[in-house]
Amino acid sequence: MNQVPLTHMLIVSTGLFFIGMYGLFTRRNLITMLMSIELILNSVNINFIAFNKYLYPQTLEGVFFTLFVIAIAAAEAAVAIAIIINLYRNFHSIDVETADEMKF
Amino acid sequence: MSASAVVFYILSALILVSALLAVTSRKIFRSAIWLLFSLTGIAGLYFWLQMEFVAAVQIVVYVGGIVVLIIFSIFLTQQSGKDLPAPLRGRAIFSILAAVAGFILTAALLRGYAFPAPGQPAPTATINNIGAQLLSTKEHGYVLPFEVISILLLAAMIGCIVIAMKTKPETK
């Protein structure tokens, strides 16, 4: 582990974050946008674990933050997919451009 | 370069390449499978950092839960065999520009930053330590966030049921 500097690990997570951001900008399908959000959350998790492991190995704070982020991501994905399926039932499409009214 | 560093760079390449394919693939099911590879690579990265518990949670929750949920919802909502529309040219160009500019800025800042030296290495992240501190009510204990997140999960579960419930009965 000590052969790889912390900077390289942070650059990997930065790349993952901006790949997710690119997906969020270009995709117009709700499920693929949700996938991009998962990539962004995972890049944050890598950062927490890397800082915990490299800079503060005597504590466990990064592990707890990662576990909480994973739990919140799971809850968010479940609610998002419930909303997506409900939207599909009403509009027969999950493209964000077609879902232009809130009340029906 | 030692074998450990080689493993790290292979894992990083796997993560980044499959993430890139996940956001650019035109077939939504392949996109979900590339996401699966990327998340598995991240779990491998946690194993490489000797965070076995986090890696196990990553595999159980992300690979076993979220990706399966996403694949189910693809089957429920998507006509099979239909390609996603390509992104608009102007939007794609400006998104690439924004992402590359952000990446270069952050990478340049990271390369110039001097991180402090690590503190004294002590207890490893064994499941024993994690469990004891997660449910501890003393200082540096995480029992309150733990309870809050359990309430959040309950709220999410009830919310899912309410949202997915049929509002009006089918009239024939």
Short mmCIF file of C-alpha atoms in Angstrom, two decimals:
data_model
loop_
_atom_site.label_atom_id
_atom_site.label_comp_id
_atom_site.label_asym_id
_atom_site.label_seq_id
_atom_site.Cartn_x
_atom_site.Cartn_y
_atom_site.Cartn_z
CA MET A 1 0.00 0.00 0.00
CA ASN A 2 2.86 2.39 0.77
CA GLN A 3 4.23 2.28 -2.76
CA VAL A 4 1.26 4.22 -4.15
CA PRO A 5 1.04 7.87 -3.06
CA LEU A 6 -2.23 9.27 -1.77
CA THR A 7 -2.38 11.68 -4.70
CA HIS A 8 -2.83 8.85 -7.21
CA MET A 9 -5.75 7.46 -5.29
CA LEU A 10 -7.36 10.90 -5.11
CA ILE A 11 -6.85 11.37 -8.85
CA VAL A 12 -8.68 8.08 -9.49
CA SER A 13 -11.63 9.25 -7.40
CA THR A 14 -11.56 12.65 -9.13
CA GLY A 15 -11.75 10.91 -12.49
CA LEU A 16 -14.65 8.80 -11.32
CA PHE A 17 -16.46 11.91 -10.04
CA PHE A 18 -16.13 13.78 -13.33
CA ILE A 19 -17.12 10.71 -15.37
CA GLY A 20 -20.28 10.59 -13.27
CA MET A 21 -20.80 14.31 -13.81
CA TYR A 22 -20.43 13.89 -17.58
CA GLY A 23 -23.05 11.12 -17.49
CA LEU A 24 -25.40 13.29 -15.46
CA PHE A 25 -25.07 16.11 -18.03
CA THR A 26 -25.50 14.07 -21.21
CA ARG A 27 -27.99 11.34 -20.28
CA ARG A 28 -31.68 12.11 -20.47
CA ASN A 29 -32.92 8.74 -19.21
CA LEU A 30 -33.76 8.64 -15.50
CA ILE A 31 -32.23 5.21 -14.84
CA THR A 32 -28.90 6.12 -16.44
CA MET A 33 -28.87 9.41 -14.52
CA LEU A 34 -29.33 7.37 -11.34
CA MET A 35 -26.31 5.25 -12.35
CA SER A 36 -24.22 8.41 -12.73
CA ILE A 37 -25.23 9.51 -9.24
CA GLU A 38 -24.09 6.14 -7.89
CA LEU A 39 -20.68 6.66 -9.55
CA ILE A 40 -20.36 10.10 -7.93
CA LEU A 41 -21.26 8.72 -4.48
CA ASN A 42 -18.69 5.95 -4.92
CA SER A 43 -15.95 8.43 -5.74
CA VAL A 44 -16.73 10.20 -2.47
CA ASN A 45 -16.49 6.88 -0.63
CA ILE A 46 -13.05 6.20 -2.12
CA ASN A 47 -11.92 9.60 -0.85
CA PHE A 48 -13.14 8.92 2.69
CA ILE A 49 -11.45 5.52 2.83
CA ALA A 50 -8.20 6.81 1.32
CA PHE A 51 -7.95 9.73 3.76
CA ASN A 52 -8.76 7.43 6.67
CA LYS A 53 -6.14 4.90 5.62
CA TYR A 54 -3.31 7.24 4.63
CA LEU A 55 -3.58 10.25 6.94
CA TYR A 56 -5.41 9.12 10.10
CA PRO A 57 -4.87 5.36 10.44
CA GLN A 58 -5.46 5.50 14.21
CA THR A 59 -9.16 6.38 13.81
CA LEU A 60 -12.15 4.82 12.07
CA GLU A 61 -14.10 7.94 11.08
CA GLY A 62 -13.73 7.40 7.33
CA VAL A 63 -15.15 3.89 7.62
CA PHE A 64 -18.26 5.18 9.41
CA PHE A 65 -18.83 7.96 6.90
CA THR A 66 -18.51 5.45 4.08
CA LEU A 67 -21.00 3.10 5.71
CA PHE A 68 -23.50 5.94 6.19
CA VAL A 69 -23.06 7.11 2.61
CA ILE A 70 -23.69 3.57 1.37
CA ALA A 71 -26.85 3.30 3.49
CA ILE A 72 -28.17 6.65 2.25
CA ALA A 73 -27.34 5.69 -1.35
CA ALA A 74 -29.35 2.49 -0.96
CA ALA A 75 -32.36 4.39 0.42
CA GLU A 76 -32.04 6.99 -2.34
CA ALA A 77 -31.89 4.34 -5.08
CA ALA A 78 -34.98 2.58 -3.71
CA VAL A 79 -37.04 5.80 -3.56
CA ALA A 80 -35.78 6.93 -6.98
CA ILE A 81 -36.76 3.65 -8.61
CA ALA A 82 -40.22 3.80 -7.00
CA ILE A 83 -40.63 7.29 -8.48
CA ILE A 84 -39.32 6.14 -11.87
CA ILE A 85 -41.78 3.23 -12.03
CA ASN A 86 -44.64 5.51 -11.02
CA LEU A 87 -43.59 7.99 -13.71
CA TYR A 88 -43.48 5.21 -16.30
CA ARG A 89 -46.98 4.19 -15.33
CA ASN A 90 -48.26 7.69 -16.03
CA PHE A 91 -46.19 8.83 -19.02
CA HIS A 92 -45.05 5.50 -20.59
CA SER A 93 -41.56 6.92 -20.81
CA ILE A 94 -38.77 7.65 -18.34
CA ASP A 95 -37.14 10.40 -20.36
CA VAL A 96 -36.79 13.59 -18.32
CA GLU A 97 -37.92 15.70 -21.30
CA THR A 98 -41.37 14.07 -21.40
CA ALA A 99 -42.05 14.39 -17.67
CA ASP A 100 -42.98 18.05 -17.79
CA GLU A 101 -45.99 18.18 -15.52
CA MET A 102 -46.14 17.47 -11.82
CA LYS A 103 -49.89 16.90 -11.45
CA PHE A 104 -52.10 14.75 -13.61
CA MET B 1 7.24 -0.72 -9.28
CA SER B 2 6.13 -3.45 -6.93
CA ALA B 3 3.38 -5.99 -7.50
CA SER B 4 1.09 -4.15 -5.08
CA ALA B 5 1.35 -0.93 -7.07
CA VAL B 6 0.70 -2.84 -10.30
CA VAL B 7 -2.48 -4.28 -8.76
CA PHE B 8 -3.58 -0.76 -7.79
CA TYR B 9 -3.10 0.63 -11.29
CA ILE B 10 -4.90 -2.34 -12.88
CA LEU B 11 -7.85 -1.86 -10.50
CA SER B 12 -7.94 1.88 -11.20
CA ALA B 13 -7.94 1.28 -14.95
CA LEU B 14 -10.78 -1.24 -14.56
CA ILE B 15 -12.81 1.23 -12.46
CA LEU B 16 -12.33 4.21 -14.76
CA VAL B 17 -12.75 2.38 -18.09
CA SER B 18 -15.91 0.56 -17.04
CA ALA B 19 -17.33 3.76 -15.51
CA LEU B 20 -16.67 5.58 -18.78
CA LEU B 21 -18.39 2.80 -20.74
CA ALA B 22 -21.30 2.86 -18.26
CA VAL B 23 -22.00 6.52 -18.97
CA THR B 24 -21.42 6.37 -22.74
CA SER B 25 -22.92 3.02 -23.81
CA ARG B 26 -26.02 3.37 -25.98
CA LYS B 27 -27.62 0.16 -24.73
CA ILE B 28 -29.03 0.65 -21.25
CA PHE B 29 -28.59 -2.96 -20.15
CA ARG B 30 -24.89 -2.96 -21.10
CA SER B 31 -24.58 0.29 -19.24
CA ALA B 32 -25.90 -1.40 -16.09
CA ILE B 33 -23.43 -4.29 -16.52
CA TRP B 34 -20.50 -1.86 -16.91
CA LEU B 35 -21.66 -0.14 -13.73
CA LEU B 36 -21.54 -3.56 -12.05
CA PHE B 37 -17.91 -4.01 -13.13
CA SER B 38 -16.99 -0.56 -11.91
CA LEU B 39 -18.55 -1.13 -8.48
CA THR B 40 -16.81 -4.52 -8.18
CA GLY B 41 -13.52 -2.81 -9.03
CA ILE B 42 -14.13 -0.31 -6.23
CA ALA B 43 -14.74 -3.22 -3.84
CA GLY B 44 -11.39 -4.64 -5.02
CA LEU B 45 -9.78 -1.28 -4.25
CA TYR B 46 -11.14 -1.48 -0.68
CA PHE B 47 -9.72 -4.99 -0.36
CA TRP B 48 -6.40 -3.64 -1.63
CA LEU B 49 -6.52 -0.97 1.12
CA GLN B 50 -7.18 -3.74 3.68
CA MET B 51 -10.66 -2.46 4.51
CA GLU B 52 -12.31 -5.86 4.30
CA PHE B 53 -15.54 -4.88 6.05
CA VAL B 54 -16.21 -1.90 3.78
CA ALA B 55 -15.43 -4.05 0.74
CA ALA B 56 -17.92 -6.66 1.90
CA VAL B 57 -20.58 -3.99 2.49
CA GLN B 58 -19.85 -2.54 -0.95
CA ILE B 59 -20.38 -5.93 -2.62
CA VAL B 60 -23.51 -6.79 -0.61
CA VAL B 61 -25.26 -3.42 -0.90
CA TYR B 62 -24.14 -2.09 -4.28
CA VAL B 63 -23.51 -5.17 -6.37
CA GLY B 64 -26.11 -7.35 -4.69
CA GLY B 65 -28.74 -4.71 -4.05
CA ILE B 66 -28.63 -1.52 -6.07
CA VAL B 67 -27.47 -2.97 -9.39
CA VAL B 68 -30.07 -5.76 -9.19
CA LEU B 69 -32.72 -3.11 -8.43
CA ILE B 70 -31.56 -1.05 -11.43
CA ILE B 71 -31.66 -4.10 -13.72
CA PHE B 72 -35.18 -4.94 -12.51
CA SER B 73 -36.38 -1.43 -13.22
CA ILE B 74 -34.76 -1.56 -16.68
CA PHE B 75 -36.76 -4.69 -17.41
CA LEU B 76 -39.93 -3.05 -16.13
CA THR B 77 -39.66 0.23 -17.98
CA GLN B 78 -37.56 -0.23 -21.11
CA GLN B 79 -38.47 -1.73 -24.45
CA SER B 80 -35.77 -4.34 -24.99
CA GLY B 81 -33.37 -3.91 -27.86
CA LYS B 82 -34.00 -0.19 -28.28
CA ASP B 83 -30.95 2.05 -28.26
CA LEU B 84 -30.86 5.17 -26.16
CA PRO B 85 -30.82 8.38 -28.20
CA ALA B 86 -27.39 9.91 -28.67
CA PRO B 87 -26.78 13.09 -26.66
CA LEU B 88 -27.12 16.35 -28.52
CA ARG B 89 -23.82 17.36 -30.08
CA GLY B 90 -23.57 20.74 -28.40
CA ARG B 91 -24.53 19.36 -25.02
CA ALA B 92 -21.99 16.52 -25.33
CA ILE B 93 -19.18 18.89 -26.31
CA PHE B 94 -19.83 21.28 -23.44
CA SER B 95 -20.22 18.42 -20.96
CA ILE B 96 -16.86 16.98 -22.02
CA LEU B 97 -15.29 20.42 -21.74
CA ALA B 98 -16.74 20.97 -18.25
CA ALA B 99 -15.71 17.51 -17.02
CA VAL B 100 -12.17 17.71 -18.45
CA ALA B 101 -11.65 21.25 -17.15
CA GLY B 102 -12.85 20.24 -13.69
CA PHE B 103 -10.63 17.17 -13.70
CA ILE B 104 -7.55 19.10 -14.77
CA LEU B 105 -8.15 21.81 -12.17
CA THR B 106 -8.66 19.29 -9.35
CA ALA B 107 -5.70 17.15 -10.40
CA ALA B 108 -3.42 20.20 -10.57
CA LEU B 109 -4.55 21.27 -7.09
CA LEU B 110 -3.99 17.75 -5.76
CA ARG B 111 -0.49 17.50 -7.21
CA GLY B 112 0.53 20.76 -5.58
CA TYR B 113 -0.94 20.03 -2.15
CA ALA B 114 1.36 18.78 0.61
CA PHE B 115 -0.57 16.32 2.75
CA PRO B 116 0.45 16.06 6.42
CA ALA B 117 2.39 13.05 7.57
CA PRO B 118 0.25 10.19 8.86
CA GLY B 119 -0.40 9.92 12.56
CA GLN B 120 0.69 6.99 14.63
CA PRO B 121 -0.57 3.77 13.07
CA ALA B 122 -2.72 1.88 15.52
CA PRO B 123 -5.82 -0.25 15.59
CA THR B 124 -6.73 -1.77 12.28
CA ALA B 125 -10.28 -1.62 10.95
CA THR B 126 -11.33 -5.01 12.22
CA ILE B 127 -15.02 -5.80 12.46
CA ASN B 128 -14.62 -5.90 16.26
CA ASN B 129 -13.39 -2.32 16.44
CA ILE B 130 -15.95 -1.07 13.93
CA GLY B 131 -18.87 -2.69 15.75
CA ALA B 132 -17.72 -1.52 19.17
CA GLN B 133 -17.30 2.09 18.11
CA LEU B 134 -20.45 2.15 15.96
CA LEU B 135 -22.67 1.20 18.90
CA SER B 136 -20.76 3.03 21.60
CA THR B 137 -22.55 5.74 23.58
CA LYS B 138 -19.29 7.26 24.85
CA GLU B 139 -17.16 9.90 23.19
CA HIS B 140 -16.47 9.19 19.47
CA GLY B 141 -19.34 6.73 19.52
CA TYR B 142 -21.67 6.60 16.55
CA VAL B 143 -24.85 5.26 18.10
CA LEU B 144 -26.92 8.41 17.43
CA PRO B 145 -26.20 8.55 13.66
CA PHE B 146 -26.81 4.81 13.60
CA GLU B 147 -30.30 5.26 15.03
CA VAL B 148 -31.00 8.23 12.75
CA ILE B 149 -30.06 6.21 9.70
CA SER B 150 -32.32 3.36 10.79
CA ILE B 151 -35.20 5.85 10.93
CA LEU B 152 -34.19 7.11 7.49
CA LEU B 153 -34.33 3.58 6.09
CA LEU B 154 -37.76 3.07 7.65
CA ALA B 155 -38.96 6.36 6.13
CA ALA B 156 -37.57 5.35 2.73
CA MET B 157 -39.35 2.01 2.94
CA ILE B 158 -42.70 3.61 3.78
CA GLY B 159 -42.14 6.23 1.10
CA CYS B 160 -41.51 3.57 -1.53
CA ILE B 161 -44.71 1.76 -0.61
CA VAL B 162 -46.75 4.97 -0.73
CA ILE B 163 -45.28 6.10 -4.06
CA ALA B 164 -45.62 2.72 -5.76
CA MET B 165 -49.18 2.15 -4.50
CA LYS B 166 -51.87 2.42 -7.16
CA THR B 167 -53.81 5.58 -6.46
CA LYS B 168 -57.09 4.67 -8.14
CA PRO B 169 -58.50 1.26 -8.90
CA GLU B 170 -58.69 0.09 -12.49
CA THR B 171 -62.17 0.83 -13.87
CA LYS B 172 -63.53 -1.44 -16.55
#
